[in-house]
Amino acid sequence: MAFNFGGAATNPATGLAAPGFGTTTTAAAPAGFGGFGTTTTGAFGGFGTTTTSAAAPGSTFSFATPASTTGGLFGNTQNKGFGFSSGLGTGTTAAAGFGTSLGTTLGGGFGGFNIQPQQQQQANALSAPTLLGDERDAILAKWNQLQAFWGTGKGYFNNQLPPVDFTQENPFCRFKAVGYSCIPGSKDEDGLVVLAFNKKEADVRSQQQQLVESLHKVLGGNQTLTVNVEGVKALPDDQTEVVIYVVERSPNGTSKRIPATTLYSYVEQANTKAQLTQLAVFMSVTRTELSPAQLKQLLANAPAGVDPIIWEQAKVDNPDADKLIPVPMVGFKELLRRLKIQDQMTKQHQSRVDIISNDISELQKNQATTVAKIAQYKRKLMDLSHRVLQVLIKQEIQRKSGYAIQVDEEHLRVQLDTIQCELNAPTQFKGRLNELMSQIRMQNHFGAVRSEERYSVDGDLLREIRQHLKQQQEGLSQLISVIKDDVEDIKLIEHGLLDRLG
């Protein structure tokens, strides 16, 4: 029997929830596993094609997969936790709790349970014990009911029959709920087997190479086999999950993975399991998907001790029927285990979110640095373009030295003279600029003279004046810049003409 971390354990034969970490896996061990060579016989000696019994329904949950929840920790189920609001108790009398005739009231009093023959003794112990034959039997019935509610103890009901054992799997135990676990998507051909170690994740990662070599020796040390680690993940209580698969190389150079069921059957052999225990392995389980028939069978039959009505409601409330499957949770230990797994996965998700956040911040810094560099390179490109233009001008002047002025050059000189005259005209840009500058100086002078006068200006009007002056100042700045550029160009042209004429 193997357990996992993905859901409550279920025994396919009895339907009882098994203790441990999840669903059981049943696979027939090979008759004679002397090695891992390929064979098709019944008593095969290797990891070749083998014939194993079908895995039990629910045998493929990954013990690293936490319960995916909607609404609460264990999903939106009929029984939200370990409360007393549904199932048991309805239709019973208030004085005796279970009623005085439990055998006739179970149909309505306990969520529709159909009493099976093996449950008849429990029902007699709860409703009508005949141990003492007087009114003390009623007190004994209440005591048995309390034990059944809690899920522990022995119920004495008849001198001729042995007492019944009340476990948490009995249908009257109140500490039950239904949650959801993820259905693994790996196939048997992927060969994934999960090993749980009683070691911290850091220790396992630091000794991963030694661990692979040790597992290779445990599996027989065959040189044609290679043990590979698919992943390492931390589990609660300083435990670690290691997912492995084994690759077998054939003499012709091809290789294939050993099926998960075959590898698991070998790992579960007594001698192999003892060697793995020395490596601090306390659990092994396959990670394979459920077939449609297995999934249908698992959902069709409610686990032992779980109200069929609650089970049906859990299937209806399943937030994602394609990825999640309902699993029973019995007892506080199972609740605590799932809570620890949920907390562990939350920490891992938060750690991953923090890493992504740091990466985003780093990328944003790099992006801002890149934008600044691009702007710097643009300015540098413009400066280099101006320098190249100046070099071309000097080169052209040098090349034309000694030649007479051509017609197109003369036309260009005339145009430049015309532009210079327009700029220097009193009514043009330069004259207007001088006029504006003189007016500004006068305004500054009058403002200094009248600074002692007291007057008030409307706020809106003052804002309009400021806006207007700001626009005028910007226009003047642009105009001055254009004139300076034109003057520089004219000086350059004059200098070139003088050099040529000289």
Short mmCIF file of C-alpha atoms in Angstrom, two decimals:
data_model
loop_
_atom_site.label_atom_id
_atom_site.label_comp_id
_atom_site.label_asym_id
_atom_site.label_seq_id
_atom_site.Cartn_x
_atom_site.Cartn_y
_atom_site.Cartn_z
CA MET A 1 0.00 0.00 0.00
CA ALA A 2 1.29 3.44 -0.86
CA PHE A 3 0.03 6.85 0.16
CA ASN A 4 0.24 10.27 -1.32
CA PHE A 5 -0.18 13.90 -0.48
CA GLY A 6 -2.95 14.65 -2.91
CA GLY A 7 -6.07 13.33 -1.23
CA ALA A 8 -7.47 11.08 1.44
CA ALA A 9 -6.53 7.42 1.28
CA THR A 10 -9.21 5.04 0.07
CA ASN A 11 -9.14 1.27 0.14
CA PRO A 12 -10.79 0.09 -3.08
CA ALA A 13 -11.83 -3.19 -1.52
CA THR A 14 -13.67 -1.88 1.52
CA GLY A 15 -14.08 1.76 0.67
CA LEU A 16 -12.57 2.74 4.00
CA ALA A 17 -10.28 5.72 4.21
CA ALA A 18 -6.76 4.53 4.91
CA PRO A 19 -4.44 6.45 7.24
CA GLY A 20 -1.55 8.27 5.72
CA PHE A 21 -1.16 10.79 2.98
CA GLY A 22 -3.75 9.93 0.37
CA THR A 23 -5.15 7.32 -1.95
CA THR A 24 -3.73 3.86 -2.17
CA THR A 25 -2.13 2.26 -5.16
CA THR A 26 -2.53 -1.45 -5.75
CA ALA A 27 -0.19 -3.06 -8.25
CA ALA A 28 0.90 -6.65 -8.46
CA ALA A 29 4.59 -7.06 -7.79
CA PRO A 30 6.54 -8.97 -10.43
CA ALA A 31 6.96 -12.65 -9.76
CA GLY A 32 10.72 -12.59 -10.04
CA PHE A 33 12.32 -9.14 -10.29
CA GLY A 34 15.91 -10.12 -10.63
CA GLY A 35 16.90 -7.14 -12.76
CA PHE A 36 15.57 -4.57 -15.16
CA GLY A 37 16.05 -6.28 -18.53
CA THR A 38 13.29 -6.30 -21.10
CA THR A 39 11.02 -9.34 -20.98
CA THR A 40 7.44 -10.19 -21.62
CA THR A 41 7.13 -13.30 -19.46
CA GLY A 42 5.12 -13.53 -16.31
CA ALA A 43 8.18 -13.93 -14.11
CA PHE A 44 10.10 -11.16 -15.79
CA GLY A 45 13.50 -10.04 -14.69
CA GLY A 46 13.61 -6.47 -15.76
CA PHE A 47 11.99 -3.16 -16.46
CA GLY A 48 10.69 -4.35 -19.80
CA THR A 49 7.09 -4.72 -20.86
CA THR A 50 5.28 -6.21 -17.92
CA THR A 51 1.82 -7.30 -16.97
CA THR A 52 0.52 -5.78 -13.77
CA SER A 53 -2.88 -5.60 -12.23
CA ALA A 54 -4.90 -2.50 -12.87
CA ALA A 55 -4.36 0.32 -10.46
CA ALA A 56 -7.09 0.83 -7.98
CA PRO A 57 -9.35 3.83 -8.48
CA GLY A 58 -7.82 6.92 -7.03
CA SER A 59 -4.37 5.41 -7.00
CA THR A 60 -2.65 8.11 -8.93
CA PHE A 61 -2.88 11.23 -6.82
CA SER A 62 0.35 13.18 -6.49
CA PHE A 63 1.17 13.62 -2.83
CA ALA A 64 2.58 17.08 -3.57
CA THR A 65 -0.66 18.48 -4.94
CA PRO A 66 -2.61 20.57 -2.45
CA ALA A 67 -6.35 20.73 -2.29
CA SER A 68 -7.65 23.21 -4.79
CA THR A 69 -10.39 25.03 -2.97
CA THR A 70 -13.27 27.26 -3.80
CA GLY A 71 -14.89 29.16 -1.00
CA GLY A 72 -13.09 27.43 1.88
CA LEU A 73 -10.01 25.42 2.55
CA PHE A 74 -11.53 22.18 1.33
CA GLY A 75 -13.93 23.46 -1.27
CA ASN A 76 -17.60 24.34 -1.20
CA THR A 77 -19.07 21.10 0.12
CA GLN A 78 -22.25 20.14 1.83
CA ASN A 79 -20.41 19.52 5.09
CA LYS A 80 -18.21 22.60 5.45
CA GLY A 81 -16.01 21.07 8.10
CA PHE A 82 -16.64 19.04 11.20
CA GLY A 83 -19.90 20.73 12.12
CA PHE A 84 -23.26 19.20 13.06
CA SER A 85 -25.43 21.08 10.59
CA SER A 86 -26.09 18.31 8.07
CA GLY A 87 -26.35 14.55 7.80
CA LEU A 88 -26.42 13.06 11.24
CA GLY A 89 -29.05 13.89 13.74
CA THR A 90 -31.97 14.93 11.55
CA GLY A 91 -35.13 13.11 12.41
CA THR A 92 -33.94 11.78 15.78
CA THR A 93 -35.30 12.58 19.19
CA ALA A 94 -33.66 15.26 21.29
CA ALA A 95 -33.52 13.20 24.48
CA ALA A 96 -31.56 10.20 23.21
CA GLY A 97 -29.67 11.94 20.41
CA PHE A 98 -29.92 8.97 18.06
CA GLY A 99 -33.48 8.05 18.93
CA THR A 100 -34.66 4.95 20.76
CA SER A 101 -35.26 2.89 17.63
CA LEU A 102 -32.19 3.58 15.52
CA GLY A 103 -32.83 0.69 13.16
CA THR A 104 -36.11 2.24 11.98
CA THR A 105 -35.05 5.88 11.86
CA LEU A 106 -31.73 5.70 10.05
CA GLY A 107 -33.29 6.41 6.68
CA GLY A 108 -34.24 9.92 7.75
CA GLY A 109 -32.10 10.42 10.82
CA PHE A 110 -28.62 9.93 9.40
CA GLY A 111 -28.63 11.52 5.99
CA GLY A 112 -30.14 8.54 4.19
CA PHE A 113 -27.69 5.81 5.25
CA ASN A 114 -28.67 2.30 4.26
CA ILE A 115 -27.59 0.02 7.08
CA GLN A 116 -25.52 -2.89 5.81
CA PRO A 117 -25.24 -6.17 7.72
CA GLN A 118 -21.78 -5.26 9.00
CA GLN A 119 -23.25 -2.04 10.39
CA GLN A 120 -26.15 -3.69 12.19
CA GLN A 121 -24.11 -4.35 15.31
CA GLN A 122 -23.06 -0.70 15.44
CA ALA A 123 -26.70 0.30 15.11
CA ASN A 124 -27.70 -2.02 17.94
CA ALA A 125 -24.95 -0.64 20.14
CA LEU A 126 -26.15 2.90 19.50
CA SER A 127 -29.90 2.42 19.74
CA ALA A 128 -30.83 -0.64 21.80
CA PRO A 129 -28.04 -2.29 23.81
CA THR A 130 -29.18 -5.23 25.92
CA LEU A 131 -26.13 -5.62 28.10
CA LEU A 132 -27.69 -4.95 31.52
CA GLY A 133 -31.41 -5.30 30.88
CA ASP A 134 -32.51 -2.19 32.78
CA GLU A 135 -32.50 1.60 32.50
CA ARG A 136 -28.70 1.60 32.48
CA ASP A 137 -28.82 0.37 28.89
CA ALA A 138 -30.16 3.78 27.88
CA ILE A 139 -27.13 5.44 29.50
CA LEU A 140 -24.87 2.92 27.76
CA ALA A 141 -26.55 3.74 24.44
CA LYS A 142 -25.79 7.43 24.95
CA TRP A 143 -22.19 6.58 25.81
CA ASN A 144 -21.91 4.46 22.67
CA GLN A 145 -23.41 7.31 20.65
CA LEU A 146 -20.81 9.70 22.04
CA GLN A 147 -18.03 7.27 21.13
CA ALA A 148 -19.47 6.85 17.63
CA PHE A 149 -19.67 10.62 17.24
CA TRP A 150 -16.01 10.97 18.26
CA GLY A 151 -14.89 7.94 16.26
CA THR A 152 -13.01 6.02 18.93
CA GLY A 153 -13.68 3.42 21.62
CA LYS A 154 -15.62 0.18 21.92
CA GLY A 155 -19.38 -0.21 22.01
CA TYR A 156 -20.76 -2.88 24.36
CA PHE A 157 -24.30 -3.90 23.59
CA ASN A 158 -24.76 -7.66 24.21
CA ASN A 159 -23.31 -10.19 26.62
CA GLN A 160 -23.20 -12.85 23.94
CA LEU A 161 -21.42 -10.74 21.29
CA PRO A 162 -18.08 -8.96 21.32
CA PRO A 163 -18.09 -5.16 21.44
CA VAL A 164 -17.92 -3.19 18.21
CA ASP A 165 -14.98 -0.93 17.49
CA PHE A 166 -15.83 2.66 16.71
CA THR A 167 -13.35 4.16 14.27
CA GLN A 168 -13.37 7.44 12.46
CA GLU A 169 -14.56 5.58 9.37
CA ASN A 170 -17.83 4.56 10.98
CA PRO A 171 -20.85 6.25 9.37
CA PHE A 172 -21.81 8.05 12.58
CA CYS A 173 -18.52 9.85 13.15
CA ARG A 174 -19.09 13.57 12.94
CA PHE A 175 -15.54 14.68 12.24
CA LYS A 176 -15.69 14.33 8.49
CA ALA A 177 -15.68 16.60 5.50
CA VAL A 178 -15.11 16.43 1.76
CA GLY A 179 -12.40 18.42 -0.02
CA TYR A 180 -10.88 18.41 -3.48
CA SER A 181 -7.54 17.30 -4.83
CA CYS A 182 -5.95 17.82 -8.22
CA ILE A 183 -6.01 14.95 -10.68
CA PRO A 184 -2.49 14.30 -12.02
CA GLY A 185 -2.02 14.45 -15.76
CA SER A 186 1.04 12.24 -16.13
CA LYS A 187 0.72 8.97 -18.01
CA ASP A 188 2.07 5.60 -17.02
CA GLU A 189 4.57 5.82 -19.88
CA ASP A 190 6.10 8.91 -18.28
CA GLY A 191 7.36 6.65 -15.49
CA LEU A 192 7.06 9.22 -12.70
CA VAL A 193 7.36 7.84 -9.17
CA VAL A 194 7.35 10.10 -6.13
CA LEU A 195 9.57 9.44 -3.13
CA ALA A 196 9.02 11.28 0.14
CA PHE A 197 12.12 11.89 2.28
CA ASN A 198 12.40 12.80 5.93
CA LYS A 199 14.94 15.44 5.02
CA LYS A 200 14.87 19.14 4.38
CA GLU A 201 14.73 20.37 0.82
CA ALA A 202 18.11 22.12 1.13
CA ASP A 203 19.78 18.89 2.28
CA VAL A 204 18.24 16.89 -0.54
CA ARG A 205 19.29 19.43 -3.18
CA SER A 206 22.83 19.64 -1.84
CA GLN A 207 23.15 15.83 -1.95
CA GLN A 208 21.16 15.26 -5.12
CA GLN A 209 24.01 13.60 -7.03
CA GLN A 210 24.76 11.21 -4.16
CA LEU A 211 21.05 10.49 -3.90
CA VAL A 212 20.85 9.56 -7.59
CA GLU A 213 23.81 7.23 -7.23
CA SER A 214 22.28 5.60 -4.15
CA LEU A 215 18.95 5.07 -5.90
CA HIS A 216 20.78 3.55 -8.87
CA LYS A 217 22.43 1.04 -6.52
CA VAL A 218 19.09 0.27 -4.86
CA LEU A 219 17.57 -0.45 -8.28
CA GLY A 220 20.24 -3.04 -9.00
CA GLY A 221 23.12 -0.94 -10.32
CA ASN A 222 22.46 -2.01 -13.92
CA GLN A 223 24.56 0.07 -16.30
CA THR A 224 21.73 0.23 -18.83
CA LEU A 225 19.56 2.10 -16.34
CA THR A 226 19.77 5.79 -15.54
CA VAL A 227 17.97 7.41 -12.62
CA ASN A 228 16.76 10.96 -13.35
CA VAL A 229 15.25 13.53 -11.00
CA GLU A 230 12.18 15.25 -12.43
CA GLY A 231 11.74 17.70 -9.57
CA VAL A 232 12.33 18.43 -5.90
CA LYS A 233 9.75 20.15 -3.73
CA ALA A 234 9.55 21.01 -0.05
CA LEU A 235 6.82 19.47 2.09
CA PRO A 236 5.58 20.36 5.59
CA ASP A 237 7.44 19.18 8.71
CA ASP A 238 10.87 19.42 7.03
CA GLN A 239 10.07 16.72 4.50
CA THR A 240 10.86 16.70 0.80
CA GLU A 241 9.25 15.25 -2.30
CA VAL A 242 11.50 13.93 -5.06
CA VAL A 243 10.00 12.88 -8.40
CA ILE A 244 12.15 10.39 -10.29
CA TYR A 245 11.98 8.33 -13.47
CA VAL A 246 14.26 5.63 -14.83
CA VAL A 247 15.49 5.44 -18.41
CA GLU A 248 16.58 2.11 -19.87
CA ARG A 249 19.02 2.08 -22.79
CA SER A 250 18.90 -0.86 -25.16
CA PRO A 251 22.01 -2.26 -26.94
CA ASN A 252 20.89 -0.78 -30.27
CA GLY A 253 21.15 2.73 -28.83
CA THR A 254 17.47 3.48 -28.24
CA SER A 255 16.16 4.39 -24.83
CA LYS A 256 12.79 4.46 -23.14
CA ARG A 257 11.34 5.25 -19.76
CA ILE A 258 10.36 2.47 -17.41
CA PRO A 259 6.56 2.60 -16.83
CA ALA A 260 5.53 4.06 -13.50
CA THR A 261 3.62 0.94 -12.39
CA THR A 262 6.61 -1.28 -13.11
CA LEU A 263 9.03 0.96 -11.25
CA TYR A 264 6.61 1.32 -8.36
CA SER A 265 6.15 -2.46 -8.09
CA TYR A 266 9.89 -2.92 -7.77
CA VAL A 267 10.23 -0.07 -5.27
CA GLU A 268 7.53 -1.61 -3.08
CA GLN A 269 9.29 -4.96 -2.77
CA ALA A 270 10.33 -5.70 0.79
CA ASN A 271 14.10 -5.68 0.25
CA THR A 272 13.99 -2.58 -1.96
CA LYS A 273 11.75 -0.79 0.49
CA ALA A 274 14.12 -1.58 3.34
CA GLN A 275 17.03 -0.07 1.41
CA LEU A 276 14.98 3.02 0.60
CA THR A 277 14.09 3.35 4.27
CA GLN A 278 17.79 3.61 5.04
CA LEU A 279 17.89 6.55 2.63
CA ALA A 280 15.16 8.27 4.73
CA VAL A 281 12.37 7.41 2.27
CA PHE A 282 9.12 6.93 4.16
CA MET A 283 6.68 6.86 1.28
CA SER A 284 6.50 6.11 -2.44
CA VAL A 285 3.64 6.53 -4.89
CA THR A 286 3.08 6.66 -8.62
CA ARG A 287 1.97 9.83 -10.33
CA THR A 288 -0.28 8.69 -13.15
CA GLU A 289 -3.60 9.87 -14.37
CA LEU A 290 -6.87 8.08 -13.74
CA SER A 291 -8.56 6.31 -16.59
CA PRO A 292 -12.16 7.35 -17.33
CA ALA A 293 -13.40 4.00 -15.97
CA GLN A 294 -11.44 4.39 -12.74
CA LEU A 295 -12.63 7.95 -12.30
CA LYS A 296 -16.24 6.96 -12.92
CA GLN A 297 -16.03 4.09 -10.45
CA LEU A 298 -14.43 6.29 -7.82
CA LEU A 299 -17.11 8.96 -8.14
CA ALA A 300 -20.01 6.51 -8.33
CA ASN A 301 -19.35 4.92 -4.93
CA ALA A 302 -19.21 7.06 -1.82
CA PRO A 303 -16.29 6.17 0.48
CA ALA A 304 -17.12 4.12 3.55
CA GLY A 305 -18.48 6.24 6.34
CA VAL A 306 -19.34 9.21 4.11
CA ASP A 307 -22.96 10.15 3.66
CA PRO A 308 -23.96 9.45 0.02
CA ILE A 309 -25.94 12.69 0.00
CA ILE A 310 -22.86 14.66 1.06
CA TRP A 311 -20.79 12.81 -1.53
CA GLU A 312 -23.27 13.66 -4.29
CA GLN A 313 -23.39 17.28 -3.15
CA ALA A 314 -19.58 17.40 -3.18
CA LYS A 315 -19.59 16.22 -6.79
CA VAL A 316 -22.12 18.92 -7.68
CA ASP A 317 -20.08 21.62 -5.88
CA ASN A 318 -16.83 20.60 -7.59
CA PRO A 319 -15.43 23.92 -8.92
CA ASP A 320 -13.57 22.19 -11.77
CA ALA A 321 -14.67 18.64 -12.47
CA ASP A 322 -12.03 18.21 -15.19
CA LYS A 323 -9.12 18.94 -12.85
CA LEU A 324 -10.37 18.23 -9.33
CA ILE A 325 -11.83 15.20 -7.62
CA PRO A 326 -13.60 15.06 -4.24
CA VAL A 327 -11.76 13.24 -1.46
CA PRO A 328 -12.98 12.50 2.07
CA MET A 329 -11.28 13.99 5.09
CA VAL A 330 -11.68 12.01 8.27
CA GLY A 331 -10.38 13.20 11.60
CA PHE A 332 -8.40 16.17 12.78
CA LYS A 333 -5.07 14.67 11.70
CA GLU A 334 -6.20 14.66 8.08
CA LEU A 335 -7.50 18.19 8.47
CA LEU A 336 -4.18 19.31 9.97
CA ARG A 337 -2.24 17.54 7.22
CA ARG A 338 -4.17 19.27 4.45
CA LEU A 339 -3.87 22.58 6.29
CA LYS A 340 -0.09 22.18 6.45
CA ILE A 341 0.07 21.32 2.76
CA GLN A 342 -2.10 24.31 1.92
CA ASP A 343 0.13 26.58 4.01
CA GLN A 344 3.25 25.10 2.38
CA MET A 345 1.90 25.67 -1.12
CA THR A 346 0.85 29.20 -0.19
CA LYS A 347 4.40 29.94 0.93
CA GLN A 348 5.80 28.49 -2.29
CA HIS A 349 3.39 30.56 -4.37
CA GLN A 350 4.26 33.68 -2.39
CA SER A 351 7.96 32.98 -2.87
CA ARG A 352 7.42 32.61 -6.61
CA VAL A 353 5.38 35.83 -6.68
CA ASP A 354 8.19 37.64 -4.85
CA ILE A 355 10.72 36.35 -7.38
CA ILE A 356 8.53 37.50 -10.26
CA SER A 357 8.05 40.89 -8.58
CA ASN A 358 11.80 41.31 -8.19
CA ASP A 359 12.31 40.35 -11.83
CA ILE A 360 9.72 42.90 -12.92
CA SER A 361 11.38 45.63 -10.84
CA GLU A 362 14.76 44.76 -12.32
CA LEU A 363 13.32 44.81 -15.83
CA GLN A 364 11.72 48.20 -15.18
CA LYS A 365 15.08 49.58 -14.03
CA ASN A 366 16.78 48.16 -17.10
CA GLN A 367 14.06 49.62 -19.31
CA ALA A 368 14.50 53.10 -17.79
CA THR A 369 18.27 52.82 -18.23
CA THR A 370 17.80 51.75 -21.85
CA VAL A 371 15.48 54.69 -22.58
CA ALA A 372 18.03 57.11 -21.12
CA LYS A 373 20.79 55.55 -23.21
CA ILE A 374 18.67 55.80 -26.35
CA ALA A 375 18.08 59.52 -25.72
CA GLN A 376 21.81 59.99 -25.12
CA TYR A 377 22.68 58.20 -28.33
CA LYS A 378 20.17 60.34 -30.24
CA ARG A 379 21.85 63.50 -29.01
CA LYS A 380 25.23 62.07 -29.86
CA LEU A 381 24.00 61.15 -33.31
CA MET A 382 22.78 64.69 -33.89
CA ASP A 383 26.13 66.13 -32.78
CA LEU A 384 28.00 63.76 -35.05
CA SER A 385 25.69 64.66 -37.92
CA HIS A 386 26.51 68.36 -37.45
CA ARG A 387 30.21 67.57 -37.30
CA VAL A 388 29.96 65.52 -40.48
CA LEU A 389 28.12 68.37 -42.13
CA GLN A 390 30.84 70.82 -41.13
CA VAL A 391 33.50 68.47 -42.47
CA LEU A 392 31.61 68.14 -45.74
CA ILE A 393 31.35 71.93 -45.99
CA LYS A 394 35.08 72.39 -45.49
CA GLN A 395 35.81 69.55 -47.87
CA GLU A 396 33.56 71.09 -50.50
CA ILE A 397 35.24 74.46 -50.02
CA GLN A 398 38.63 72.84 -50.40
CA ARG A 399 37.49 70.96 -53.49
CA LYS A 400 36.09 74.11 -55.12
CA SER A 401 39.14 76.18 -54.29
CA GLY A 402 40.57 77.85 -57.42
CA TYR A 403 37.39 77.44 -59.43
CA ALA A 404 35.24 80.35 -60.53
CA ILE A 405 31.86 80.79 -58.86
CA GLN A 406 29.31 78.69 -60.68
CA VAL A 407 25.87 79.82 -61.64
CA ASP A 408 24.03 77.80 -59.01
CA GLU A 409 26.39 79.08 -56.33
CA GLU A 410 25.73 82.63 -57.43
CA HIS A 411 22.01 82.02 -57.19
CA LEU A 412 22.50 80.63 -53.72
CA ARG A 413 24.52 83.73 -52.67
CA VAL A 414 21.78 86.01 -53.97
CA GLN A 415 19.16 84.12 -52.04
CA LEU A 416 21.20 84.30 -48.86
CA ASP A 417 21.71 88.06 -49.31
CA THR A 418 17.99 88.46 -49.75
CA ILE A 419 17.32 86.55 -46.54
CA GLN A 420 19.91 88.64 -44.70
CA CYS A 421 18.26 91.83 -45.87
CA GLU A 422 14.85 90.65 -44.81
CA LEU A 423 16.16 89.79 -41.38
CA ASN A 424 17.80 93.18 -40.99
CA ALA A 425 14.78 95.15 -42.30
CA PRO A 426 13.18 97.40 -39.61
CA THR A 427 9.77 95.80 -40.06
CA GLN A 428 11.03 92.27 -40.08
CA PHE A 429 12.17 89.89 -37.39
CA LYS A 430 15.24 91.67 -36.17
CA GLY A 431 13.50 95.04 -35.99
CA ARG A 432 10.52 93.57 -34.22
CA LEU A 433 12.79 91.81 -31.80
CA ASN A 434 14.60 95.05 -30.98
CA GLU A 435 11.27 96.77 -30.49
CA LEU A 436 10.00 94.08 -28.17
CA MET A 437 13.18 94.12 -26.17
CA SER A 438 12.98 97.88 -25.73
CA GLN A 439 9.35 97.62 -24.59
CA ILE A 440 10.30 94.97 -22.07
CA ARG A 441 13.04 97.19 -20.69
CA MET A 442 10.60 100.09 -20.43
CA GLN A 443 8.08 97.94 -18.62
CA ASN A 444 10.75 96.80 -16.19
CA HIS A 445 11.78 100.42 -15.61
CA PHE A 446 8.21 101.61 -15.00
CA GLY A 447 7.60 98.64 -12.77
CA ALA A 448 10.63 99.51 -10.66
CA VAL A 449 9.48 103.15 -10.38
CA ARG A 450 5.92 102.25 -9.39
CA SER A 451 6.83 99.35 -7.15
CA GLU A 452 5.83 101.36 -4.12
CA GLU A 453 2.30 101.99 -5.42
CA ARG A 454 -0.43 99.80 -4.00
CA TYR A 455 -2.97 98.34 -6.39
CA SER A 456 -4.82 95.04 -6.85
CA VAL A 457 -5.42 92.98 -9.97
CA ASP A 458 -8.15 90.43 -10.47
CA GLY A 459 -6.83 86.89 -10.09
CA ASP A 460 -8.24 85.61 -13.39
CA LEU A 461 -6.89 88.63 -15.24
CA LEU A 462 -3.49 88.17 -13.63
CA ARG A 463 -3.42 84.52 -14.76
CA GLU A 464 -4.32 85.56 -18.31
CA ILE A 465 -1.57 88.18 -18.32
CA ARG A 466 0.96 85.66 -17.09
CA GLN A 467 -0.11 83.17 -19.70
CA HIS A 468 0.11 85.79 -22.43
CA LEU A 469 3.55 86.95 -21.32
CA LYS A 470 4.72 83.35 -21.11
CA GLN A 471 3.59 82.75 -24.68
CA GLN A 472 5.30 85.96 -25.80
CA GLN A 473 8.50 84.92 -24.05
CA GLU A 474 8.43 81.52 -25.71
CA GLY A 475 7.85 83.12 -29.08
CA LEU A 476 10.75 85.50 -28.53
CA SER A 477 13.00 82.64 -27.49
CA GLN A 478 12.16 80.73 -30.62
CA LEU A 479 12.67 83.81 -32.75
CA ILE A 480 16.04 84.57 -31.17
CA SER A 481 17.11 80.98 -31.74
CA VAL A 482 16.15 81.13 -35.41
CA ILE A 483 17.94 84.45 -35.92
CA LYS A 484 21.08 83.18 -34.23
CA ASP A 485 21.10 80.11 -36.41
CA ASP A 486 20.61 82.24 -39.55
CA VAL A 487 23.35 84.64 -38.52
CA GLU A 488 25.74 81.76 -37.97
CA ASP A 489 24.87 80.36 -41.37
CA ILE A 490 25.40 83.75 -43.04
CA LYS A 491 28.75 84.20 -41.30
CA LEU A 492 29.79 80.75 -42.47
CA ILE A 493 28.76 81.57 -46.02
CA GLU A 494 30.52 84.94 -45.92
CA HIS A 495 33.64 83.30 -44.56
CA GLY A 496 33.56 80.74 -47.36
CA LEU A 497 33.09 83.42 -50.01
CA LEU A 498 35.90 85.52 -48.59
CA ASP A 499 38.22 82.55 -48.61
CA ARG A 500 37.35 81.81 -52.17
CA LEU A 501 37.70 85.43 -53.34
CA GLY A 502 40.85 85.89 -51.33
#
